Short mmCIF file of C-alpha atoms in Angstrom, two decimals:
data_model
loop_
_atom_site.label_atom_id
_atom_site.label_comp_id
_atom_site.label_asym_id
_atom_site.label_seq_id
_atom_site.Cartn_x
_atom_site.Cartn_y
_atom_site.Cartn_z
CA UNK N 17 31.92 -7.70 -4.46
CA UNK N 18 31.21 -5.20 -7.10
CA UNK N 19 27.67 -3.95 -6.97
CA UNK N 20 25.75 -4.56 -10.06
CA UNK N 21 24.54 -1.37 -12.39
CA UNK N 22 20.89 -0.47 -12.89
CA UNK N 23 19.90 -1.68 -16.28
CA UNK N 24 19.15 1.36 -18.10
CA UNK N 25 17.15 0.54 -20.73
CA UNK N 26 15.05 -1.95 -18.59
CA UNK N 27 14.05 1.02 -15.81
CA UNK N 28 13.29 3.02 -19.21
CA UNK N 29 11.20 0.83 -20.74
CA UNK N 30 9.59 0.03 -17.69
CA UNK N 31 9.14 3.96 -16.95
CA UNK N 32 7.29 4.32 -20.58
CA UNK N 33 5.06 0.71 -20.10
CA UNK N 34 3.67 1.97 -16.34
CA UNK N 35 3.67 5.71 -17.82
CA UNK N 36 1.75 4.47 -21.03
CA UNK N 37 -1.11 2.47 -18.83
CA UNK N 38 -1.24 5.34 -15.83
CA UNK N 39 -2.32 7.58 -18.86
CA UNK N 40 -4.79 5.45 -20.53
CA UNK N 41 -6.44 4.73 -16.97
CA UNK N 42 -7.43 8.54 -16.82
CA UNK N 43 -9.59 7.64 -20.22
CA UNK N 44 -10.69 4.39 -19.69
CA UNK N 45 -11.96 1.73 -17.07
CA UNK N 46 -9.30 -0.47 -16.37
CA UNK N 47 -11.17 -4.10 -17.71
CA UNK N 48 -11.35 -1.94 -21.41
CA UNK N 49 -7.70 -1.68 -21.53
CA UNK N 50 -5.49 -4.24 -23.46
CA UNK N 51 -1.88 -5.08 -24.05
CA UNK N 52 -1.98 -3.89 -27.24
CA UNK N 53 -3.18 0.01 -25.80
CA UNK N 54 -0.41 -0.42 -23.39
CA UNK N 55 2.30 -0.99 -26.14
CA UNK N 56 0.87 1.16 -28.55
CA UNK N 57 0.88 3.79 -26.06
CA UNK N 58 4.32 3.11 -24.82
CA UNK N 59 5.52 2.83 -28.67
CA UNK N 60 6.90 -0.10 -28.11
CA UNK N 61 6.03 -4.14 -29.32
CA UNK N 62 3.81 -6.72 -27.53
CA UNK N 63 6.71 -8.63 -27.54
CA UNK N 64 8.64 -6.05 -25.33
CA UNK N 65 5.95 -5.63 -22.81
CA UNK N 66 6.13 -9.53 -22.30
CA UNK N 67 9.78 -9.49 -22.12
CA UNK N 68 8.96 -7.57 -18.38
CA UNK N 69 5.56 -8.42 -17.53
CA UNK N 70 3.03 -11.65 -17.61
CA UNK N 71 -0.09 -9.22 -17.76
CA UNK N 72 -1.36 -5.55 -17.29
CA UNK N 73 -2.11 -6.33 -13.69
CA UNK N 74 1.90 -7.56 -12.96
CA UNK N 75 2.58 -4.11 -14.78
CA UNK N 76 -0.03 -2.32 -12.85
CA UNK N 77 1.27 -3.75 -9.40
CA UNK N 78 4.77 -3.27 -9.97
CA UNK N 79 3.89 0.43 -11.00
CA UNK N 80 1.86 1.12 -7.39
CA UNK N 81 4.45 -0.56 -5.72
CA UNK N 82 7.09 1.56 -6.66
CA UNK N 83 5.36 4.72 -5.67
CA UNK N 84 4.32 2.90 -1.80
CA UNK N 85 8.35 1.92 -1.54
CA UNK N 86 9.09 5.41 -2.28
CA UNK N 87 6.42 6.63 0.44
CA UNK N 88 7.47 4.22 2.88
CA UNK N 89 10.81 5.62 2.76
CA UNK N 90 9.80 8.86 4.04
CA UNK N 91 9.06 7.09 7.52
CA UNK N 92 11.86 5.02 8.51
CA UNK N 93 10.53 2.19 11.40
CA UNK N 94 10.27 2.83 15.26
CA UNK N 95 11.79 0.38 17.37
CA UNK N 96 10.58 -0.94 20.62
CA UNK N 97 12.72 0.61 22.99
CA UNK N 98 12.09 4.54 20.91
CA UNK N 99 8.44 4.03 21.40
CA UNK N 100 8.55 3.22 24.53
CA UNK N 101 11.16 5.76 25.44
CA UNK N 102 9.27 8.31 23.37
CA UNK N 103 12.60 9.17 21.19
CA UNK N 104 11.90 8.46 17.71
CA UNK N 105 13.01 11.14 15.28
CA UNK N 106 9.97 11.62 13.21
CA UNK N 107 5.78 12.19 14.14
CA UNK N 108 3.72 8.86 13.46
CA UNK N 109 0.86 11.27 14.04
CA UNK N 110 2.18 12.88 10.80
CA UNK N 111 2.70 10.10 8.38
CA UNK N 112 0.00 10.21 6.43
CA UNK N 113 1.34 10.53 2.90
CA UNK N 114 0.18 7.22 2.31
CA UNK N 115 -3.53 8.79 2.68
CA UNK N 116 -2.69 12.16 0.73
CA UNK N 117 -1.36 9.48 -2.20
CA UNK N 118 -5.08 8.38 -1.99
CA UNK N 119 -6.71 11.42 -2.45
CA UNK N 120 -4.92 13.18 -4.91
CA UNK N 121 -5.68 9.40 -7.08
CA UNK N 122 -8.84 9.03 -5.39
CA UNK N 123 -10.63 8.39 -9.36
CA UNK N 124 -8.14 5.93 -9.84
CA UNK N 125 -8.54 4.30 -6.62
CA UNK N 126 -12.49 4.24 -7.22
CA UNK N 127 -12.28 2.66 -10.43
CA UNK N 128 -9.83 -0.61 -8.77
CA UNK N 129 -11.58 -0.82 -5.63
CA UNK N 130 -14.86 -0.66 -7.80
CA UNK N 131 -16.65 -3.79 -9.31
CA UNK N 132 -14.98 -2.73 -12.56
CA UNK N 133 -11.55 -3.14 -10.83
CA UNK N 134 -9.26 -6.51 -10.56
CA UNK N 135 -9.26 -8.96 -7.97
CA UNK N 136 -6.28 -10.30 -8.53
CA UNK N 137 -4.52 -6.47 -8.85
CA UNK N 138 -6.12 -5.96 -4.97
CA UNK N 139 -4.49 -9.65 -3.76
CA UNK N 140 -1.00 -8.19 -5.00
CA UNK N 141 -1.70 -4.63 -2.88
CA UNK N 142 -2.94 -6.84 0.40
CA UNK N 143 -0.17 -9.29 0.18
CA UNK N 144 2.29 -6.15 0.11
CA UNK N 145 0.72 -4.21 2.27
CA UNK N 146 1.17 -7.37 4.83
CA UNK N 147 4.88 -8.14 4.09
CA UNK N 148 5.60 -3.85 4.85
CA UNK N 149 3.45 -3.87 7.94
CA UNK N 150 5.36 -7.10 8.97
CA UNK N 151 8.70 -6.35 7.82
CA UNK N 152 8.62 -2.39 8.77
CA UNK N 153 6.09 -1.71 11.34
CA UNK N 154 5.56 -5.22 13.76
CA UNK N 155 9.02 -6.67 13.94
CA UNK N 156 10.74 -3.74 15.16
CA UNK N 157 8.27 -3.12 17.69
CA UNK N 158 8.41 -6.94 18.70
CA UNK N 159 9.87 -7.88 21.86
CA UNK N 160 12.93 -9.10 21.42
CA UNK N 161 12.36 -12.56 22.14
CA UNK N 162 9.88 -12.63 19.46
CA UNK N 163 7.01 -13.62 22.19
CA UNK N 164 3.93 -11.46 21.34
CA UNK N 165 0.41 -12.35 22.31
CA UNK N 166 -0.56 -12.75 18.59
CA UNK N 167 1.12 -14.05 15.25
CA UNK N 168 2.51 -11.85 13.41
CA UNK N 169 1.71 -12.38 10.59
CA UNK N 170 -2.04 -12.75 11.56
CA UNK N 171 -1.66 -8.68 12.87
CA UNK N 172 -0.47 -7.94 9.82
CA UNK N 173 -3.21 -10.11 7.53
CA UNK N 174 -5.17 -7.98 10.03
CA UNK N 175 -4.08 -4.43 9.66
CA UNK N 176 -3.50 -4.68 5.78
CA UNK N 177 -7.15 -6.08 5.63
CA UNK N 178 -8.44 -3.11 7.76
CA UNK N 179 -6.51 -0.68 5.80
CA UNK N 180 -8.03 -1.36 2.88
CA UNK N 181 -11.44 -1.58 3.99
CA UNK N 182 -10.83 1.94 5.38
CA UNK N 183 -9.57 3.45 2.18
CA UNK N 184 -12.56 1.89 0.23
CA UNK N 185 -15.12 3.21 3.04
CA UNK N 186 -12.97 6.47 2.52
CA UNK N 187 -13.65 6.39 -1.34
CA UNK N 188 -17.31 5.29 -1.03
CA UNK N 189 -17.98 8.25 1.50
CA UNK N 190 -16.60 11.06 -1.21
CA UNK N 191 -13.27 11.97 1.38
CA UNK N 192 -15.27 13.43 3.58
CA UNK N 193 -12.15 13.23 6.26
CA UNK N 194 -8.93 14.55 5.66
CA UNK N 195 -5.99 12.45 5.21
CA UNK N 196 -4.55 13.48 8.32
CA UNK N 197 -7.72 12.63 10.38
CA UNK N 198 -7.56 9.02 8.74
CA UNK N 199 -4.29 8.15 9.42
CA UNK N 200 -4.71 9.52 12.91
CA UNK N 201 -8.09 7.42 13.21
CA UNK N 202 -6.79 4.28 11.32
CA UNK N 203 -3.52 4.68 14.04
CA UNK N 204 -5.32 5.23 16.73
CA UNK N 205 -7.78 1.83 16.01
CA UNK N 206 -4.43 -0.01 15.20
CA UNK N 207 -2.70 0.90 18.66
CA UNK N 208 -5.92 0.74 20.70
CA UNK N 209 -8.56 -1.59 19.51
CA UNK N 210 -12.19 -1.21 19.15
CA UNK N 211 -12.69 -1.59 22.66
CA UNK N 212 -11.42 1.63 22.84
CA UNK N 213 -12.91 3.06 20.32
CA UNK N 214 -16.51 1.85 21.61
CA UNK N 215 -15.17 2.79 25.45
CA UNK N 216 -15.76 -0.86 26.19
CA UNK N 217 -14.24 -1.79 30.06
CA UNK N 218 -12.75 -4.24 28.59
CA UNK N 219 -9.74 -6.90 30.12
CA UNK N 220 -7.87 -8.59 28.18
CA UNK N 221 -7.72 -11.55 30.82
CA UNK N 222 -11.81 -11.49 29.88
CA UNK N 223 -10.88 -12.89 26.74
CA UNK N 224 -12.46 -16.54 26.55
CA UNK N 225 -9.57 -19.17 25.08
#
């Protein structure tokens, strides 16, 4: 089967649509920004940027989620048996690019997690941000039989949830931590729990059902 080619002038007009709003967000709140700045911006028609998109937060979406696919590739999944065993190739202690993203955007980031941001732009972000942790992070380090004490997708509704509460909290409290010390708090709350966190003697055959 012969793979199909990139369409060139598609990833070009995309590249001058997301480049045209990521430049206008650095002079403007994000509600003051129309279509119309987009295109004119881009130099292209209305016409063209609904030919790709249904609205600035589609085009605004797509743009973020390019750059988290790209991160995300930097840090290939664990399985079960190399965390267990302690042999996978790369430091989860160290993955925090996600977080350094964050920072060096952190206006941005203010501005859409802000009352002047869009609901419907964060929705997008959470519902990605559980597919990855499902898709990347939780099935690999399923047990094989798929038998694990929770849902999935209910950890991963969870962890997206918390992970964006942490990166507004982050925002709101002016980066006082680095991004390495809140990926290695964020993982260490993800692996552990807030029983451990709040060195609670806690058993998990306490839990009422």
């Amino acid at each position: 089967m012969t793979e199909k080619k990139p369409d060139r002038r598609k990833e070009r007009t995309f590249q001058m649509l997301s480049g045209a709003l990521l430049e206008l967000l650095k002079e403007r709140d994000y509600p003051n920004i129309t279509i119309q700045d987009i295109a004119d911006r881009a130099n292209v028609s209305r016409a063209t940027f609904y030919l790709h998109f249904k609205d600035k937060d589609e085009l605004l979406f797509k743009s973020m989620e390019r750059i988290y696919d790209q991160l995300s590739a930097e840090y290939p999944p664990v399985t079960r048996d190399e965390f267990i065993n302690k042999t996978y190739t790369h430091n989860m202690d160290n993955s925090q690019s996600e977080y350094t993203h964050v920072a060096a955007n952190a206006e941005f980031y203010k501005a859409m997690f802000g009352t002047h941001g869009s609901p419907q732009f964060m929705q997008m972000v959470r519902a990605y941000l559980e597919n990855v942790t499902r898709e990347h992070v939780l099935k690999p380090l399923a047990p094989q039989d798929g038998k694990t004490l929770l849902p999935l997708d209910f950890i991963a509704a969870f962890t997206a949830g918390a992970e964006i509460g942490v990166i507004n909290w982050w925002l709101d409290n002016d980066l006082q931590y680095s991004p390495e010390q809140i990926n290695q708090m964020m993982t260490s709350m993800c692996m552990f729990g807030m029983a451990w966190a709040l060195k609670l003697p806690v058993d998990p055959n306490d839990i009422p059902t």
